[in-house]
Each structure stands twice: as structure tokens, then as C-alpha cells.
């Protein structure tokens, strides 16, 4: 009599599931933000903006690429150290990321959105620093995100000042 082999979770399957989990976390953050921007293209276009403000259609493609990089970055660190302090920072910045859009567009709270994005910028910087010690390519994946949030912070501040 032979015993049926119990299903064994392969390390590759576990890694793929974890990557899907990081993708899901980023998708949820994006979806929360997406709830805040539904139909806001006209609102964005109607705001007083600096001359260097990008067109509204640019944000979707840029954020899509950045969200993929954010997910992969977190996943690569998880492969190295598991869900430890570096990923708590990663999670915290993702929460602030999700909150910004509803504050800015949904509530029209440009000043509060600016406070959020400043904290987000600081948390991204802390995440990059901690990731750098764990896995440099993961930290490097967050640099374009940090740069975009730097730009978005300046844009948020400008719009706030021009529309108060």
C-alpha cells in the first residue's frame, strides 16, 4: 500500500505567491487612489497650475510603471529578510501614497495633501535607505518613485498656493 504524497509547497510557488501579494498590495493602494481620481481630469484641468504642470493623461502611465517597480522592490527585500522593519516602512509609505489622491482630488484639501506628500517623501527616503542596506537593486527601483514624488510635491505645493 502506498501513501499519497502530501502537496509540498515549492519555494518557487511561494515566491510567486509573495510577488502576487506585493502586486495586490500596490494594486489596492492604486485603487484607493483611483477612487479619488475618477472623473477628475476636468477638475485638474480647471485648477490654476504652474506652466510646468504635466497634462492629466501622463499620470496614469507614469504611476503604472512606478507601482510595478514599488511592488518588485518590496518583494525583492522580502526574499532577503522576510516581512521585517524594512517592509513596515515600505507598507507605511504605501498607505500615505493611497491617502494622497483622495485628499487632493476627493476632498480638495491641497494643504493637507501637501502635508501627506511631504511625509510620503520622507518615508520613501527612509525606505530607500533601509532597502539600500538589504538589497541595493531594490533601493534603486524606488529612486524613480522618489523622484516623481519630489516633482509631485512641488506640483501639489504650487497648485495649493495658486488656488487658495
mmCIF file of N, CA and C in Angstrom, residues 16-154:
data_model
loop_
_atom_site.group_PDB
_atom_site.id
_atom_site.type_symbol
_atom_site.label_atom_id
_atom_site.label_comp_id
_atom_site.label_asym_id
_atom_site.label_seq_id
_atom_site.Cartn_x
_atom_site.Cartn_y
_atom_site.Cartn_z
ATOM 1 N N UNK A 16 6.376 33.167 -6.044
ATOM 2 C CA UNK A 16 5.401 33.732 -6.991
ATOM 3 C C UNK A 16 4.172 34.247 -6.262
ATOM 4 N N UNK A 17 3.712 33.507 -5.261
ATOM 5 C CA UNK A 17 2.558 33.960 -4.484
ATOM 6 C C UNK A 17 2.883 35.245 -3.721
ATOM 7 N N UNK A 18 4.096 35.317 -3.197
ATOM 8 C CA UNK A 18 4.501 36.532 -2.486
ATOM 9 C C UNK A 18 4.556 37.713 -3.452
ATOM 10 N N UNK A 19 5.085 37.498 -4.651
ATOM 11 C CA UNK A 19 5.120 38.575 -5.639
ATOM 12 C C UNK A 19 3.694 39.025 -5.970
ATOM 13 N N UNK A 20 2.795 38.078 -6.117
ATOM 14 C CA UNK A 20 1.387 38.421 -6.358
ATOM 15 C C UNK A 20 0.822 39.218 -5.180
ATOM 16 N N UNK A 21 1.210 38.863 -3.956
ATOM 17 C CA UNK A 21 0.764 39.594 -2.777
ATOM 18 C C UNK A 21 1.262 41.033 -2.774
ATOM 19 N N UNK A 22 2.512 41.233 -3.151
ATOM 20 C CA UNK A 22 3.046 42.596 -3.232
ATOM 21 C C UNK A 22 2.346 43.366 -4.343
ATOM 22 N N UNK A 23 2.098 42.680 -5.451
ATOM 23 C CA UNK A 23 1.345 43.323 -6.530
ATOM 24 C C UNK A 23 -0.054 43.702 -6.084
ATOM 25 N N UNK A 24 -0.695 42.831 -5.314
ATOM 26 C CA UNK A 24 -2.039 43.116 -4.808
ATOM 27 C C UNK A 24 -2.029 44.309 -3.859
ATOM 28 N N UNK A 25 -1.033 44.374 -2.981
ATOM 29 C CA UNK A 25 -0.932 45.495 -2.040
ATOM 30 C C UNK A 25 -0.809 46.816 -2.795
ATOM 31 N N UNK A 26 0.016 46.827 -3.811
ATOM 32 C CA UNK A 26 0.203 48.041 -4.604
ATOM 33 C C UNK A 26 -1.072 48.348 -5.395
ATOM 34 N N UNK A 27 -1.717 47.301 -5.911
ATOM 35 C CA UNK A 27 -2.968 47.500 -6.644
ATOM 36 C C UNK A 27 -4.032 48.126 -5.743
ATOM 37 N N UNK A 28 -4.114 47.652 -4.497
ATOM 38 C CA UNK A 28 -5.093 48.217 -3.557
ATOM 39 C C UNK A 28 -4.799 49.698 -3.312
ATOM 40 N N UNK A 29 -3.529 50.028 -3.116
ATOM 41 C CA UNK A 29 -3.165 51.438 -2.920
ATOM 42 C C UNK A 29 -3.550 52.264 -4.149
ATOM 43 N N UNK A 30 -3.271 51.725 -5.323
ATOM 44 C CA UNK A 30 -3.622 52.426 -6.557
ATOM 45 C C UNK A 30 -5.133 52.542 -6.708
ATOM 46 N N UNK A 31 -5.849 51.494 -6.341
ATOM 47 C CA UNK A 31 -7.313 51.507 -6.459
ATOM 48 C C UNK A 31 -7.934 52.536 -5.525
ATOM 49 N N UNK A 32 -7.400 52.628 -4.320
ATOM 50 C CA UNK A 32 -7.898 53.650 -3.383
ATOM 51 C C UNK A 32 -7.664 55.032 -3.986
ATOM 52 N N UNK A 33 -6.479 55.235 -4.531
ATOM 53 C CA UNK A 33 -6.196 56.490 -5.208
ATOM 54 C C UNK A 33 -7.087 56.688 -6.420
ATOM 55 N N UNK A 34 -7.344 55.605 -7.143
ATOM 56 C CA UNK A 34 -8.197 55.675 -8.316
ATOM 57 C C UNK A 34 -9.614 56.086 -7.989
ATOM 58 N N UNK A 35 -10.088 55.694 -6.805
ATOM 59 C CA UNK A 35 -11.423 56.115 -6.381
ATOM 60 C C UNK A 35 -11.477 57.626 -6.244
ATOM 61 N N UNK A 36 -10.334 58.196 -5.866
ATOM 62 C CA UNK A 36 -10.276 59.642 -5.676
ATOM 63 C C UNK A 36 -10.089 60.424 -6.955
ATOM 64 N N UNK A 37 -9.709 59.762 -8.065
ATOM 65 C CA UNK A 37 -9.461 60.499 -9.297
ATOM 66 C C UNK A 37 -10.484 60.211 -10.378
ATOM 67 N N UNK A 38 -11.435 59.383 -10.104
ATOM 68 C CA UNK A 38 -12.452 59.065 -11.101
ATOM 69 C C UNK A 38 -13.137 60.354 -11.559
ATOM 70 N N UNK A 39 -12.960 60.666 -12.828
ATOM 71 C CA UNK A 39 -13.591 61.851 -13.386
ATOM 72 C C UNK A 39 -12.966 63.168 -12.973
ATOM 73 N N UNK A 40 -11.721 63.152 -12.508
ATOM 74 C CA UNK A 40 -11.113 64.401 -12.029
ATOM 75 C C UNK A 40 -10.227 65.076 -13.071
ATOM 76 N N UNK A 41 -10.175 64.527 -14.270
ATOM 77 C CA UNK A 41 -9.357 65.151 -15.308
ATOM 78 C C UNK A 41 -9.803 66.590 -15.550
ATOM 79 N N UNK A 42 -11.117 66.795 -15.583
ATOM 80 C CA UNK A 42 -11.640 68.146 -15.779
ATOM 81 C C UNK A 42 -11.307 69.032 -14.574
ATOM 82 N N UNK A 43 -11.398 68.449 -13.375
ATOM 83 C CA UNK A 43 -11.056 69.208 -12.157
ATOM 84 C C UNK A 43 -9.598 69.640 -12.198
ATOM 85 N N UNK A 44 -8.704 68.702 -12.548
ATOM 86 C CA UNK A 44 -7.281 69.013 -12.635
ATOM 87 C C UNK A 44 -7.046 70.103 -13.676
ATOM 88 N N UNK A 45 -7.705 69.973 -14.832
ATOM 89 C CA UNK A 45 -7.546 70.964 -15.895
ATOM 90 C C UNK A 45 -8.086 72.333 -15.515
ATOM 91 N N UNK A 46 -9.056 72.366 -14.604
ATOM 92 C CA UNK A 46 -9.651 73.630 -14.184
ATOM 93 C C UNK A 46 -8.896 74.356 -13.088
ATOM 94 N N UNK A 47 -7.905 73.706 -12.526
ATOM 95 C CA UNK A 47 -7.112 74.328 -11.461
ATOM 96 C C UNK A 47 -6.088 75.296 -12.051
ATOM 97 N N UNK A 48 -5.789 76.344 -11.292
ATOM 98 C CA UNK A 48 -4.642 77.183 -11.646
ATOM 99 C C UNK A 48 -3.404 76.313 -11.431
ATOM 100 N N UNK A 49 -2.555 76.238 -12.446
ATOM 101 C CA UNK A 49 -1.383 75.371 -12.386
ATOM 102 C C UNK A 49 -0.145 76.118 -12.847
ATOM 103 N N UNK A 50 1.009 75.660 -12.386
ATOM 104 C CA UNK A 50 2.244 76.257 -12.906
ATOM 105 C C UNK A 50 2.418 75.858 -14.377
ATOM 106 N N UNK A 51 3.205 76.602 -15.096
ATOM 107 C CA UNK A 51 3.427 76.341 -16.524
ATOM 108 C C UNK A 51 4.038 74.965 -16.770
ATOM 109 N N UNK A 52 4.740 74.434 -15.792
ATOM 110 C CA UNK A 52 5.432 73.158 -15.954
ATOM 111 C C UNK A 52 4.578 71.961 -15.544
ATOM 112 N N UNK A 53 3.316 72.170 -15.248
ATOM 113 C CA UNK A 53 2.431 71.063 -14.859
ATOM 114 C C UNK A 53 2.196 70.143 -16.048
ATOM 115 N N UNK A 54 2.290 68.829 -15.843
ATOM 116 C CA UNK A 54 2.066 67.894 -16.948
ATOM 117 C C UNK A 54 0.573 67.748 -17.252
ATOM 118 N N UNK A 55 0.253 67.262 -18.445
ATOM 119 C CA UNK A 55 -1.156 67.012 -18.761
ATOM 120 C C UNK A 55 -1.675 65.828 -17.928
ATOM 121 N N UNK A 56 -2.965 65.812 -17.684
ATOM 122 C CA UNK A 56 -3.539 64.780 -16.807
ATOM 123 C C UNK A 56 -3.348 63.370 -17.347
ATOM 124 N N UNK A 57 -3.287 63.179 -18.669
ATOM 125 C CA UNK A 57 -3.153 61.841 -19.236
ATOM 126 C C UNK A 57 -1.813 61.197 -18.887
ATOM 127 N N UNK A 58 -0.824 61.980 -18.504
ATOM 128 C CA UNK A 58 0.509 61.446 -18.210
ATOM 129 C C UNK A 58 0.563 60.670 -16.892
ATOM 130 N N UNK A 59 -0.287 61.017 -15.947
ATOM 131 C CA UNK A 59 -0.204 60.425 -14.615
ATOM 132 C C UNK A 59 -0.452 58.913 -14.608
ATOM 133 N N UNK A 60 -1.429 58.449 -15.345
ATOM 134 C CA UNK A 60 -1.742 57.017 -15.377
ATOM 135 C C UNK A 60 -0.576 56.154 -15.821
ATOM 136 N N UNK A 61 0.022 56.435 -16.987
ATOM 137 C CA UNK A 61 1.169 55.623 -17.418
ATOM 138 C C UNK A 61 2.357 55.692 -16.465
ATOM 139 N N UNK A 62 2.641 56.887 -15.954
ATOM 140 C CA UNK A 62 3.776 57.024 -15.033
ATOM 141 C C UNK A 62 3.529 56.200 -13.776
ATOM 142 N N UNK A 63 2.343 56.335 -13.180
ATOM 143 C CA UNK A 63 2.063 55.597 -11.953
ATOM 144 C C UNK A 63 2.013 54.094 -12.173
ATOM 145 N N UNK A 64 1.578 53.660 -13.341
ATOM 146 C CA UNK A 64 1.561 52.219 -13.625
ATOM 147 C C UNK A 64 2.964 51.646 -13.545
ATOM 148 N N UNK A 65 3.906 52.308 -14.200
ATOM 149 C CA UNK A 65 5.302 51.848 -14.172
ATOM 150 C C UNK A 65 5.859 51.917 -12.747
ATOM 151 N N UNK A 66 5.595 53.013 -12.064
ATOM 152 C CA UNK A 66 6.119 53.171 -10.700
ATOM 153 C C UNK A 66 5.546 52.122 -9.758
ATOM 154 N N UNK A 67 4.252 51.835 -9.860
ATOM 155 C CA UNK A 67 3.647 50.832 -8.978
ATOM 156 C C UNK A 67 4.250 49.445 -9.204
ATOM 157 N N UNK A 68 4.552 49.106 -10.445
ATOM 158 C CA UNK A 68 5.213 47.818 -10.709
ATOM 159 C C UNK A 68 6.589 47.803 -10.032
ATOM 160 N N UNK A 69 7.325 48.889 -10.151
ATOM 161 C CA UNK A 69 8.654 48.968 -9.533
ATOM 162 C C UNK A 69 8.566 48.902 -8.006
ATOM 163 N N UNK A 70 7.553 49.547 -7.424
ATOM 164 C CA UNK A 70 7.365 49.523 -5.976
ATOM 165 C C UNK A 70 7.086 48.097 -5.509
ATOM 166 N N UNK A 71 6.225 47.383 -6.223
ATOM 167 C CA UNK A 71 5.882 46.011 -5.851
ATOM 168 C C UNK A 71 7.103 45.095 -5.936
ATOM 169 N N UNK A 72 7.833 45.183 -7.036
ATOM 170 C CA UNK A 72 9.014 44.332 -7.216
ATOM 171 C C UNK A 72 10.067 44.656 -6.162
ATOM 172 N N UNK A 73 10.243 45.922 -5.864
ATOM 173 C CA UNK A 73 11.211 46.330 -4.853
ATOM 174 C C UNK A 73 10.897 45.702 -3.490
ATOM 175 N N UNK A 74 9.642 45.820 -3.068
ATOM 176 C CA UNK A 74 9.243 45.231 -1.792
ATOM 177 C C UNK A 74 9.427 43.723 -1.784
ATOM 178 N N UNK A 75 9.043 43.093 -2.871
ATOM 179 C CA UNK A 75 9.161 41.630 -2.988
ATOM 180 C C UNK A 75 10.624 41.183 -2.891
ATOM 181 N N UNK A 76 11.523 41.895 -3.572
ATOM 182 C CA UNK A 76 12.941 41.518 -3.518
ATOM 183 C C UNK A 76 13.507 41.635 -2.107
ATOM 184 N N UNK A 77 13.079 42.650 -1.373
ATOM 185 C CA UNK A 77 13.535 42.775 0.015
ATOM 186 C C UNK A 77 12.936 41.655 0.857
ATOM 187 N N UNK A 78 11.677 41.335 0.622
ATOM 188 C CA UNK A 78 11.040 40.225 1.343
ATOM 189 C C UNK A 78 11.815 38.921 1.121
ATOM 190 N N UNK A 79 12.287 38.698 -0.097
ATOM 191 C CA UNK A 79 13.068 37.490 -0.380
ATOM 192 C C UNK A 79 14.319 37.431 0.481
ATOM 193 N N UNK A 80 14.890 38.591 0.791
ATOM 194 C CA UNK A 80 16.126 38.654 1.581
ATOM 195 C C UNK A 80 15.893 38.552 3.080
ATOM 196 N N UNK A 81 14.899 39.291 3.594
ATOM 197 C CA UNK A 81 14.780 39.406 5.055
ATOM 198 C C UNK A 81 13.383 39.108 5.592
ATOM 199 N N UNK A 82 12.469 38.717 4.732
ATOM 200 C CA UNK A 82 11.103 38.466 5.194
ATOM 201 C C UNK A 82 10.402 39.771 5.525
ATOM 202 N N UNK A 83 9.251 39.647 6.164
ATOM 203 C CA UNK A 83 8.473 40.842 6.494
ATOM 204 C C UNK A 83 8.984 41.404 7.811
ATOM 205 N N UNK A 84 10.031 42.214 7.697
ATOM 206 C CA UNK A 84 10.674 42.828 8.850
ATOM 207 C C UNK A 84 10.580 44.352 8.720
ATOM 208 N N UNK A 85 11.314 45.068 9.548
ATOM 209 C CA UNK A 85 11.251 46.535 9.594
ATOM 210 C C UNK A 85 11.297 47.209 8.224
ATOM 211 N N UNK A 86 12.179 46.792 7.318
ATOM 212 C CA UNK A 86 12.182 47.458 6.009
ATOM 213 C C UNK A 86 10.810 47.419 5.319
ATOM 214 N N UNK A 87 10.117 46.307 5.468
ATOM 215 C CA UNK A 87 8.822 46.212 4.803
ATOM 216 C C UNK A 87 7.717 46.909 5.580
ATOM 217 N N UNK A 88 7.910 47.159 6.859
ATOM 218 C CA UNK A 88 6.956 48.001 7.579
ATOM 219 C C UNK A 88 7.051 49.429 7.055
ATOM 220 N N UNK A 89 8.270 49.896 6.784
ATOM 221 C CA UNK A 89 8.443 51.222 6.180
ATOM 222 C C UNK A 89 7.818 51.259 4.785
ATOM 223 N N UNK A 90 8.077 50.215 4.005
ATOM 224 C CA UNK A 90 7.501 50.106 2.663
ATOM 225 C C UNK A 90 5.976 50.179 2.741
ATOM 226 N N UNK A 91 5.392 49.471 3.697
ATOM 227 C CA UNK A 91 3.935 49.467 3.867
ATOM 228 C C UNK A 91 3.412 50.840 4.280
ATOM 229 N N UNK A 92 4.128 51.497 5.178
ATOM 230 C CA UNK A 92 3.698 52.815 5.661
ATOM 231 C C UNK A 92 3.693 53.831 4.526
ATOM 232 N N UNK A 93 4.720 53.807 3.681
ATOM 233 C CA UNK A 93 4.744 54.760 2.575
ATOM 234 C C UNK A 93 3.628 54.444 1.590
ATOM 235 N N UNK A 94 3.291 53.176 1.439
ATOM 236 C CA UNK A 94 2.208 52.794 0.529
ATOM 237 C C UNK A 94 0.857 53.316 1.036
ATOM 238 N N UNK A 95 0.670 53.298 2.345
ATOM 239 C CA UNK A 95 -0.559 53.832 2.933
ATOM 240 C C UNK A 95 -0.651 55.338 2.664
ATOM 241 N N UNK A 96 0.437 56.060 2.897
ATOM 242 C CA UNK A 96 0.428 57.507 2.631
ATOM 243 C C UNK A 96 0.210 57.793 1.144
ATOM 244 N N UNK A 97 0.766 56.947 0.303
ATOM 245 C CA UNK A 97 0.558 57.067 -1.133
ATOM 246 C C UNK A 97 -0.933 56.948 -1.457
ATOM 247 N N UNK A 98 -1.593 55.964 -0.869
ATOM 248 C CA UNK A 98 -3.015 55.728 -1.129
ATOM 249 C C UNK A 98 -3.883 56.878 -0.626
ATOM 250 N N UNK A 99 -3.470 57.517 0.444
ATOM 251 C CA UNK A 99 -4.267 58.583 1.054
ATOM 252 C C UNK A 99 -4.193 59.887 0.261
ATOM 253 N N UNK A 100 -3.076 60.135 -0.429
ATOM 254 C CA UNK A 100 -2.874 61.433 -1.062
ATOM 255 C C UNK A 100 -3.970 61.788 -2.064
ATOM 256 N N UNK A 101 -4.275 60.899 -2.968
ATOM 257 C CA UNK A 101 -5.221 61.220 -4.043
ATOM 258 C C UNK A 101 -6.606 61.588 -3.517
ATOM 259 N N UNK A 102 -7.174 60.793 -2.596
ATOM 260 C CA UNK A 102 -8.478 61.227 -2.062
ATOM 261 C C UNK A 102 -8.414 62.572 -1.335
ATOM 262 N N UNK A 103 -7.292 62.861 -0.682
ATOM 263 C CA UNK A 103 -7.157 64.165 -0.025
ATOM 264 C C UNK A 103 -7.138 65.298 -1.055
ATOM 265 N N UNK A 104 -6.331 65.117 -2.076
ATOM 266 C CA UNK A 104 -6.137 66.177 -3.063
ATOM 267 C C UNK A 104 -7.372 66.343 -3.942
ATOM 268 N N UNK A 105 -7.812 65.257 -4.560
ATOM 269 C CA UNK A 105 -8.920 65.348 -5.505
ATOM 270 C C UNK A 105 -10.274 65.162 -4.846
ATOM 271 N N UNK A 106 -10.427 64.109 -4.064
ATOM 272 C CA UNK A 106 -11.726 63.825 -3.463
ATOM 273 C C UNK A 106 -12.189 64.914 -2.517
ATOM 274 N N UNK A 107 -11.280 65.361 -1.640
ATOM 275 C CA UNK A 107 -11.641 66.345 -0.623
ATOM 276 C C UNK A 107 -11.225 67.766 -0.995
ATOM 277 N N UNK A 108 -10.368 67.919 -2.022
ATOM 278 C CA UNK A 108 -9.890 69.246 -2.394
ATOM 279 C C UNK A 108 -9.062 69.897 -1.303
ATOM 280 N N UNK A 109 -8.450 69.077 -0.441
ATOM 281 C CA UNK A 109 -7.636 69.569 0.679
ATOM 282 C C UNK A 109 -6.172 69.632 0.250
ATOM 283 N N UNK A 110 -5.838 70.662 -0.550
ATOM 284 C CA UNK A 110 -4.497 70.748 -1.128
ATOM 285 C C UNK A 110 -3.409 70.892 -0.069
ATOM 286 N N UNK A 111 -3.689 71.616 0.992
ATOM 287 C CA UNK A 111 -2.711 71.781 2.075
ATOM 288 C C UNK A 111 -2.494 70.483 2.834
ATOM 289 N N UNK A 112 -3.568 69.795 3.153
ATOM 290 C CA UNK A 112 -3.463 68.510 3.849
ATOM 291 C C UNK A 112 -2.797 67.471 2.945
ATOM 292 N N UNK A 113 -3.127 67.521 1.662
ATOM 293 C CA UNK A 113 -2.476 66.619 0.704
ATOM 294 C C UNK A 113 -0.977 66.908 0.641
ATOM 295 N N UNK A 114 -0.607 68.192 0.734
ATOM 296 C CA UNK A 114 0.815 68.538 0.728
ATOM 297 C C UNK A 114 1.510 67.990 1.974
ATOM 298 N N UNK A 115 0.866 68.097 3.125
ATOM 299 C CA UNK A 115 1.453 67.524 4.354
ATOM 300 C C UNK A 115 1.637 66.015 4.192
ATOM 301 N N UNK A 116 0.647 65.354 3.604
ATOM 302 C CA UNK A 116 0.733 63.914 3.369
ATOM 303 C C UNK A 116 1.894 63.577 2.441
ATOM 304 N N UNK A 117 2.034 64.331 1.361
ATOM 305 C CA UNK A 117 3.067 64.003 0.379
ATOM 306 C C UNK A 117 4.471 64.292 0.927
ATOM 307 N N UNK A 118 4.589 65.277 1.810
ATOM 308 C CA UNK A 118 5.882 65.525 2.458
ATOM 309 C C UNK A 118 6.251 64.334 3.348
ATOM 310 N N UNK A 119 5.287 63.852 4.124
ATOM 311 C CA UNK A 119 5.537 62.652 4.940
ATOM 312 C C UNK A 119 5.840 61.448 4.056
ATOM 313 N N UNK A 120 5.102 61.329 2.949
ATOM 314 C CA UNK A 120 5.352 60.244 1.996
ATOM 315 C C UNK A 120 6.784 60.325 1.474
ATOM 316 N N UNK A 121 7.206 61.518 1.077
ATOM 317 C CA UNK A 121 8.562 61.712 0.564
ATOM 318 C C UNK A 121 9.606 61.273 1.596
ATOM 319 N N UNK A 122 9.382 61.659 2.852
ATOM 320 C CA UNK A 122 10.316 61.272 3.925
ATOM 321 C C UNK A 122 10.335 59.754 4.118
ATOM 322 N N UNK A 123 9.168 59.133 4.084
ATOM 323 C CA UNK A 123 9.106 57.677 4.259
ATOM 324 C C UNK A 123 9.728 56.937 3.081
ATOM 325 N N UNK A 124 9.554 57.456 1.883
ATOM 326 C CA UNK A 124 10.224 56.831 0.733
ATOM 327 C C UNK A 124 11.730 56.919 0.926
ATOM 328 N N UNK A 125 12.211 58.071 1.360
ATOM 329 C CA UNK A 125 13.649 58.222 1.620
ATOM 330 C C UNK A 125 14.144 57.246 2.674
ATOM 331 N N UNK A 126 13.383 57.092 3.751
ATOM 332 C CA UNK A 126 13.760 56.136 4.795
ATOM 333 C C UNK A 126 13.738 54.714 4.244
ATOM 334 N N UNK A 127 12.750 54.415 3.407
ATOM 335 C CA UNK A 127 12.654 53.079 2.818
ATOM 336 C C UNK A 127 13.837 52.819 1.896
ATOM 337 N N UNK A 128 14.196 53.798 1.087
ATOM 338 C CA UNK A 128 15.357 53.658 0.202
ATOM 339 C C UNK A 128 16.620 53.406 1.029
ATOM 340 N N UNK A 129 16.800 54.158 2.101
ATOM 341 C CA UNK A 129 17.998 53.991 2.940
ATOM 342 C C UNK A 129 18.052 52.599 3.560
ATOM 343 N N UNK A 130 16.935 52.131 4.080
ATOM 344 C CA UNK A 130 16.908 50.802 4.710
ATOM 345 C C UNK A 130 17.050 49.702 3.659
ATOM 346 N N UNK A 131 16.383 49.869 2.523
ATOM 347 C CA UNK A 131 16.498 48.877 1.449
ATOM 348 C C UNK A 131 17.937 48.814 0.926
ATOM 349 N N UNK A 132 18.609 49.951 0.893
ATOM 350 C CA UNK A 132 19.992 50.008 0.403
ATOM 351 C C UNK A 132 20.878 49.055 1.208
ATOM 352 N N UNK A 133 20.630 48.964 2.503
ATOM 353 C CA UNK A 133 21.438 48.077 3.356
ATOM 354 C C UNK A 133 21.072 46.606 3.155
ATOM 355 N N UNK A 134 19.862 46.353 2.670
ATOM 356 C CA UNK A 134 19.389 44.977 2.495
ATOM 357 C C UNK A 134 19.673 44.464 1.085
ATOM 358 N N UNK A 135 19.325 45.267 0.085
ATOM 359 C CA UNK A 135 19.432 44.835 -1.315
ATOM 360 C C UNK A 135 19.420 46.085 -2.199
ATOM 361 N N UNK A 136 20.582 46.479 -2.672
ATOM 362 C CA UNK A 136 20.713 47.739 -3.402
ATOM 363 C C UNK A 136 19.825 47.840 -4.634
ATOM 364 N N UNK A 137 19.674 46.776 -5.428
ATOM 365 C CA UNK A 137 18.757 46.902 -6.578
ATOM 366 C C UNK A 137 17.319 47.247 -6.165
ATOM 367 N N UNK A 138 16.889 46.767 -5.014
ATOM 368 C CA UNK A 138 15.550 47.112 -4.517
ATOM 369 C C UNK A 138 15.452 48.591 -4.195
ATOM 370 N N UNK A 139 16.480 49.118 -3.589
ATOM 371 C CA UNK A 139 16.505 50.555 -3.297
ATOM 372 C C UNK A 139 16.517 51.351 -4.595
ATOM 373 N N UNK A 140 17.307 50.901 -5.561
ATOM 374 C CA UNK A 140 17.393 51.600 -6.845
ATOM 375 C C UNK A 140 16.045 51.624 -7.568
ATOM 376 N N UNK A 141 15.251 50.575 -7.402
ATOM 377 C CA UNK A 141 13.924 50.549 -8.021
ATOM 378 C C UNK A 141 13.004 51.636 -7.468
ATOM 379 N N UNK A 142 13.281 52.113 -6.264
ATOM 380 C CA UNK A 142 12.445 53.152 -5.654
ATOM 381 C C UNK A 142 12.892 54.576 -5.996
ATOM 382 N N UNK A 143 14.064 54.728 -6.585
ATOM 383 C CA UNK A 143 14.581 56.070 -6.892
ATOM 384 C C UNK A 143 13.678 56.826 -7.880
ATOM 385 N N UNK A 144 13.211 56.206 -8.973
ATOM 386 C CA UNK A 144 12.301 56.949 -9.852
ATOM 387 C C UNK A 144 10.997 57.352 -9.146
ATOM 388 N N UNK A 145 10.502 56.514 -8.276
ATOM 389 C CA UNK A 145 9.316 56.814 -7.481
ATOM 390 C C UNK A 145 9.574 58.027 -6.597
ATOM 391 N N UNK A 146 10.716 58.021 -5.914
ATOM 392 C CA UNK A 146 11.079 59.136 -5.042
ATOM 393 C C UNK A 146 11.212 60.429 -5.850
ATOM 394 N N UNK A 147 11.816 60.314 -7.043
ATOM 395 C CA UNK A 147 11.961 61.488 -7.913
ATOM 396 C C UNK A 147 10.586 62.004 -8.357
ATOM 397 N N UNK A 148 9.690 61.098 -8.729
ATOM 398 C CA UNK A 148 8.352 61.517 -9.161
ATOM 399 C C UNK A 148 7.594 62.160 -8.006
ATOM 400 N N UNK A 149 7.723 61.613 -6.813
ATOM 401 C CA UNK A 149 7.043 62.199 -5.659
ATOM 402 C C UNK A 149 7.656 63.556 -5.318
ATOM 403 N N UNK A 150 8.930 63.743 -5.575
ATOM 404 C CA UNK A 150 9.555 65.059 -5.404
ATOM 405 C C UNK A 150 8.889 66.064 -6.341
ATOM 406 N N UNK A 151 8.748 65.671 -7.601
ATOM 407 C CA UNK A 151 8.086 66.506 -8.589
ATOM 408 C C UNK A 151 6.622 66.750 -8.202
ATOM 409 N N UNK A 152 5.934 65.688 -7.799
ATOM 410 C CA UNK A 152 4.524 65.803 -7.412
ATOM 411 C C UNK A 152 4.355 66.693 -6.190
ATOM 412 N N UNK A 153 5.321 66.673 -5.290
ATOM 413 C CA UNK A 153 5.269 67.549 -4.109
ATOM 414 C C UNK A 153 5.334 69.013 -4.521
ATOM 415 N N UNK A 154 6.254 69.320 -5.425
ATOM 416 C CA UNK A 154 6.374 70.697 -5.910
ATOM 417 C C UNK A 154 5.098 71.113 -6.642
#
